[in-house]
Amino acid sequence: MQTSNGEGVDSNANSVNPTNDARQASNVSTPLTQSQAEFWYLVECQGCKELAHSLKMIHDLALYHSDVPFDTVEKTALFDLKVLWEGFEKMGAKV
């Protein structure tokens, strides 16, 4: 979402990993690398719902139960964590 005051919410400029753009993840013609396949195997073994719950708990502990001040990098990392747990929730709902 672009605003007149600068970069929008979807901007990747402040991302912890600015080179990893999620829009490229939809390219299904590219085969998985060995490390990607191992990661997906671990996700399937652990369970998407369980991973989503764990990530949400870590997010909430860091955000709501910590006295540590948050700067832009920390806020971006927490947002990235939220995106990841929501993705796992969606994956778990489809299973």
PDB file of C-alpha atoms in Angstrom:
ATOM      1  CA  MET A   1       0.000   0.000   0.000  1.00  0.00           C
ATOM      2  CA  GLN A   2       1.527   3.304  -1.080  1.00  0.00           C
ATOM      3  CA  THR A   3       0.869   6.500   0.833  1.00  0.00           C
ATOM      4  CA  SER A   4       1.620  10.076  -0.086  1.00  0.00           C
ATOM      5  CA  ASN A   5       3.944  10.381   2.935  1.00  0.00           C
ATOM      6  CA  GLY A   6       6.502   7.828   1.785  1.00  0.00           C
ATOM      7  CA  GLU A   7       6.848   4.101   1.472  1.00  0.00           C
ATOM      8  CA  GLY A   8       3.883   1.895   2.199  1.00  0.00           C
ATOM      9  CA  VAL A   9       3.287  -1.055   4.479  1.00  0.00           C
ATOM     10  CA  ASP A  10       4.262  -3.518   1.753  1.00  0.00           C
ATOM     11  CA  SER A  11       7.642  -1.852   1.280  1.00  0.00           C
ATOM     12  CA  ASN A  12      10.612  -4.165   1.518  1.00  0.00           C
ATOM     13  CA  ALA A  13      13.088  -1.323   2.199  1.00  0.00           C
ATOM     14  CA  ASN A  14      13.222  -1.914   5.962  1.00  0.00           C
ATOM     15  CA  SER A  15      13.013  -5.682   5.815  1.00  0.00           C
ATOM     16  CA  VAL A  16      15.525  -7.733   7.758  1.00  0.00           C
ATOM     17  CA  ASN A  17      16.226  -9.601   4.504  1.00  0.00           C
ATOM     18  CA  PRO A  18      15.573  -7.043   1.745  1.00  0.00           C
ATOM     19  CA  THR A  19      16.812  -9.426  -0.967  1.00  0.00           C
ATOM     20  CA  ASN A  20      14.178 -12.034  -0.110  1.00  0.00           C
ATOM     21  CA  ASP A  21      10.971 -10.789  -1.691  1.00  0.00           C
ATOM     22  CA  ALA A  22       7.982 -13.062  -0.986  1.00  0.00           C
ATOM     23  CA  ARG A  23       6.506 -12.391  -4.412  1.00  0.00           C
ATOM     24  CA  GLN A  24       9.226 -14.574  -5.929  1.00  0.00           C
ATOM     25  CA  ALA A  25       8.087 -17.527  -3.792  1.00  0.00           C
ATOM     26  CA  SER A  26       5.130 -18.082  -6.130  1.00  0.00           C
ATOM     27  CA  ASN A  27       7.413 -19.196  -8.965  1.00  0.00           C
ATOM     28  CA  VAL A  28       6.488 -22.901  -9.040  1.00  0.00           C
ATOM     29  CA  SER A  29       8.650 -23.751 -12.056  1.00  0.00           C
ATOM     30  CA  THR A  30      11.851 -23.491 -10.013  1.00  0.00           C
ATOM     31  CA  PRO A  31      12.668 -26.756  -8.201  1.00  0.00           C
ATOM     32  CA  LEU A  32      13.480 -26.655  -4.501  1.00  0.00           C
ATOM     33  CA  THR A  33      17.073 -26.713  -3.407  1.00  0.00           C
ATOM     34  CA  GLN A  34      18.218 -29.380  -0.967  1.00  0.00           C
ATOM     35  CA  SER A  35      18.086 -26.965   1.991  1.00  0.00           C
ATOM     36  CA  GLN A  36      14.593 -25.764   0.996  1.00  0.00           C
ATOM     37  CA  ALA A  37      13.362 -29.349   0.738  1.00  0.00           C
ATOM     38  CA  GLU A  38      14.816 -30.130   4.167  1.00  0.00           C
ATOM     39  CA  PHE A  39      13.107 -27.066   5.616  1.00  0.00           C
ATOM     40  CA  TRP A  40       9.722 -28.071   4.178  1.00  0.00           C
ATOM     41  CA  TYR A  41      10.207 -31.606   5.501  1.00  0.00           C
ATOM     42  CA  LEU A  42      10.809 -30.206   8.988  1.00  0.00           C
ATOM     43  CA  VAL A  43       7.743 -27.956   8.688  1.00  0.00           C
ATOM     44  CA  GLU A  44       5.607 -30.929   7.702  1.00  0.00           C
ATOM     45  CA  CYS A  45       6.998 -33.066  10.543  1.00  0.00           C
ATOM     46  CA  GLN A  46       6.504 -30.382  13.181  1.00  0.00           C
ATOM     47  CA  GLY A  47       3.109 -29.241  11.924  1.00  0.00           C
ATOM     48  CA  CYS A  48       2.055 -25.861  10.584  1.00  0.00           C
ATOM     49  CA  LYS A  49      -0.393 -25.131  13.389  1.00  0.00           C
ATOM     50  CA  GLU A  50       2.208 -25.908  16.064  1.00  0.00           C
ATOM     51  CA  LEU A  51       4.825 -23.726  14.400  1.00  0.00           C
ATOM     52  CA  ALA A  52       2.328 -20.878  13.990  1.00  0.00           C
ATOM     53  CA  HIS A  53       1.431 -21.106  17.686  1.00  0.00           C
ATOM     54  CA  SER A  54       5.106 -21.067  18.723  1.00  0.00           C
ATOM     55  CA  LEU A  55       5.968 -18.094  16.515  1.00  0.00           C
ATOM     56  CA  LYS A  56       2.946 -16.147  17.770  1.00  0.00           C
ATOM     57  CA  MET A  57       3.973 -16.852  21.359  1.00  0.00           C
ATOM     58  CA  ILE A  58       7.527 -15.609  20.716  1.00  0.00           C
ATOM     59  CA  HIS A  59       6.142 -12.491  19.010  1.00  0.00           C
ATOM     60  CA  ASP A  60       3.781 -11.742  21.885  1.00  0.00           C
ATOM     61  CA  LEU A  61       6.447 -12.345  24.545  1.00  0.00           C
ATOM     62  CA  ALA A  62       8.848  -9.986  22.807  1.00  0.00           C
ATOM     63  CA  LEU A  63       6.251  -7.315  22.147  1.00  0.00           C
ATOM     64  CA  TYR A  64       4.027  -7.381  25.219  1.00  0.00           C
ATOM     65  CA  HIS A  65       6.161  -8.841  28.002  1.00  0.00           C
ATOM     66  CA  SER A  66       9.492  -7.136  27.441  1.00  0.00           C
ATOM     67  CA  ASP A  67      10.898  -3.838  28.634  1.00  0.00           C
ATOM     68  CA  VAL A  68      13.314  -3.663  25.706  1.00  0.00           C
ATOM     69  CA  PRO A  69      12.740  -0.602  23.495  1.00  0.00           C
ATOM     70  CA  PHE A  70      12.034  -1.364  19.839  1.00  0.00           C
ATOM     71  CA  ASP A  71      13.651   0.440  16.940  1.00  0.00           C
ATOM     72  CA  THR A  72      12.777   0.112  13.248  1.00  0.00           C
ATOM     73  CA  VAL A  73      14.826  -3.066  12.781  1.00  0.00           C
ATOM     74  CA  GLU A  74      13.158  -4.805  15.721  1.00  0.00           C
ATOM     75  CA  LYS A  75       9.689  -3.716  14.596  1.00  0.00           C
ATOM     76  CA  THR A  76      10.391  -5.020  11.102  1.00  0.00           C
ATOM     77  CA  ALA A  77      11.629  -8.334  12.507  1.00  0.00           C
ATOM     78  CA  LEU A  78       8.453  -8.684  14.601  1.00  0.00           C
ATOM     79  CA  PHE A  79       6.350  -7.925  11.530  1.00  0.00           C
ATOM     80  CA  ASP A  80       8.286 -10.544   9.544  1.00  0.00           C
ATOM     81  CA  LEU A  81       7.620 -13.025  12.350  1.00  0.00           C
ATOM     82  CA  LYS A  82       3.909 -12.199  12.188  1.00  0.00           C
ATOM     83  CA  VAL A  83       3.867 -12.739   8.415  1.00  0.00           C
ATOM     84  CA  LEU A  84       5.559 -16.108   8.899  1.00  0.00           C
ATOM     85  CA  TRP A  85       3.151 -17.340  11.584  1.00  0.00           C
ATOM     86  CA  GLU A  86       0.138 -16.197   9.566  1.00  0.00           C
ATOM     87  CA  GLY A  87       1.523 -18.097   6.573  1.00  0.00           C
ATOM     88  CA  PHE A  88       1.879 -21.230   8.694  1.00  0.00           C
ATOM     89  CA  GLU A  89      -1.709 -20.762   9.927  1.00  0.00           C
ATOM     90  CA  LYS A  90      -2.951 -20.597   6.332  1.00  0.00           C
ATOM     91  CA  MET A  91      -0.944 -23.680   5.425  1.00  0.00           C
ATOM     92  CA  GLY A  92      -2.344 -25.531   8.443  1.00  0.00           C
ATOM     93  CA  ALA A  93      -5.898 -24.590   7.512  1.00  0.00           C
ATOM     94  CA  LYS A  94      -5.488 -26.076   4.026  1.00  0.00           C
ATOM     95  CA  VAL A  95      -4.241 -29.427   5.326  1.00  0.00           C
TER      96      VAL A  95
END
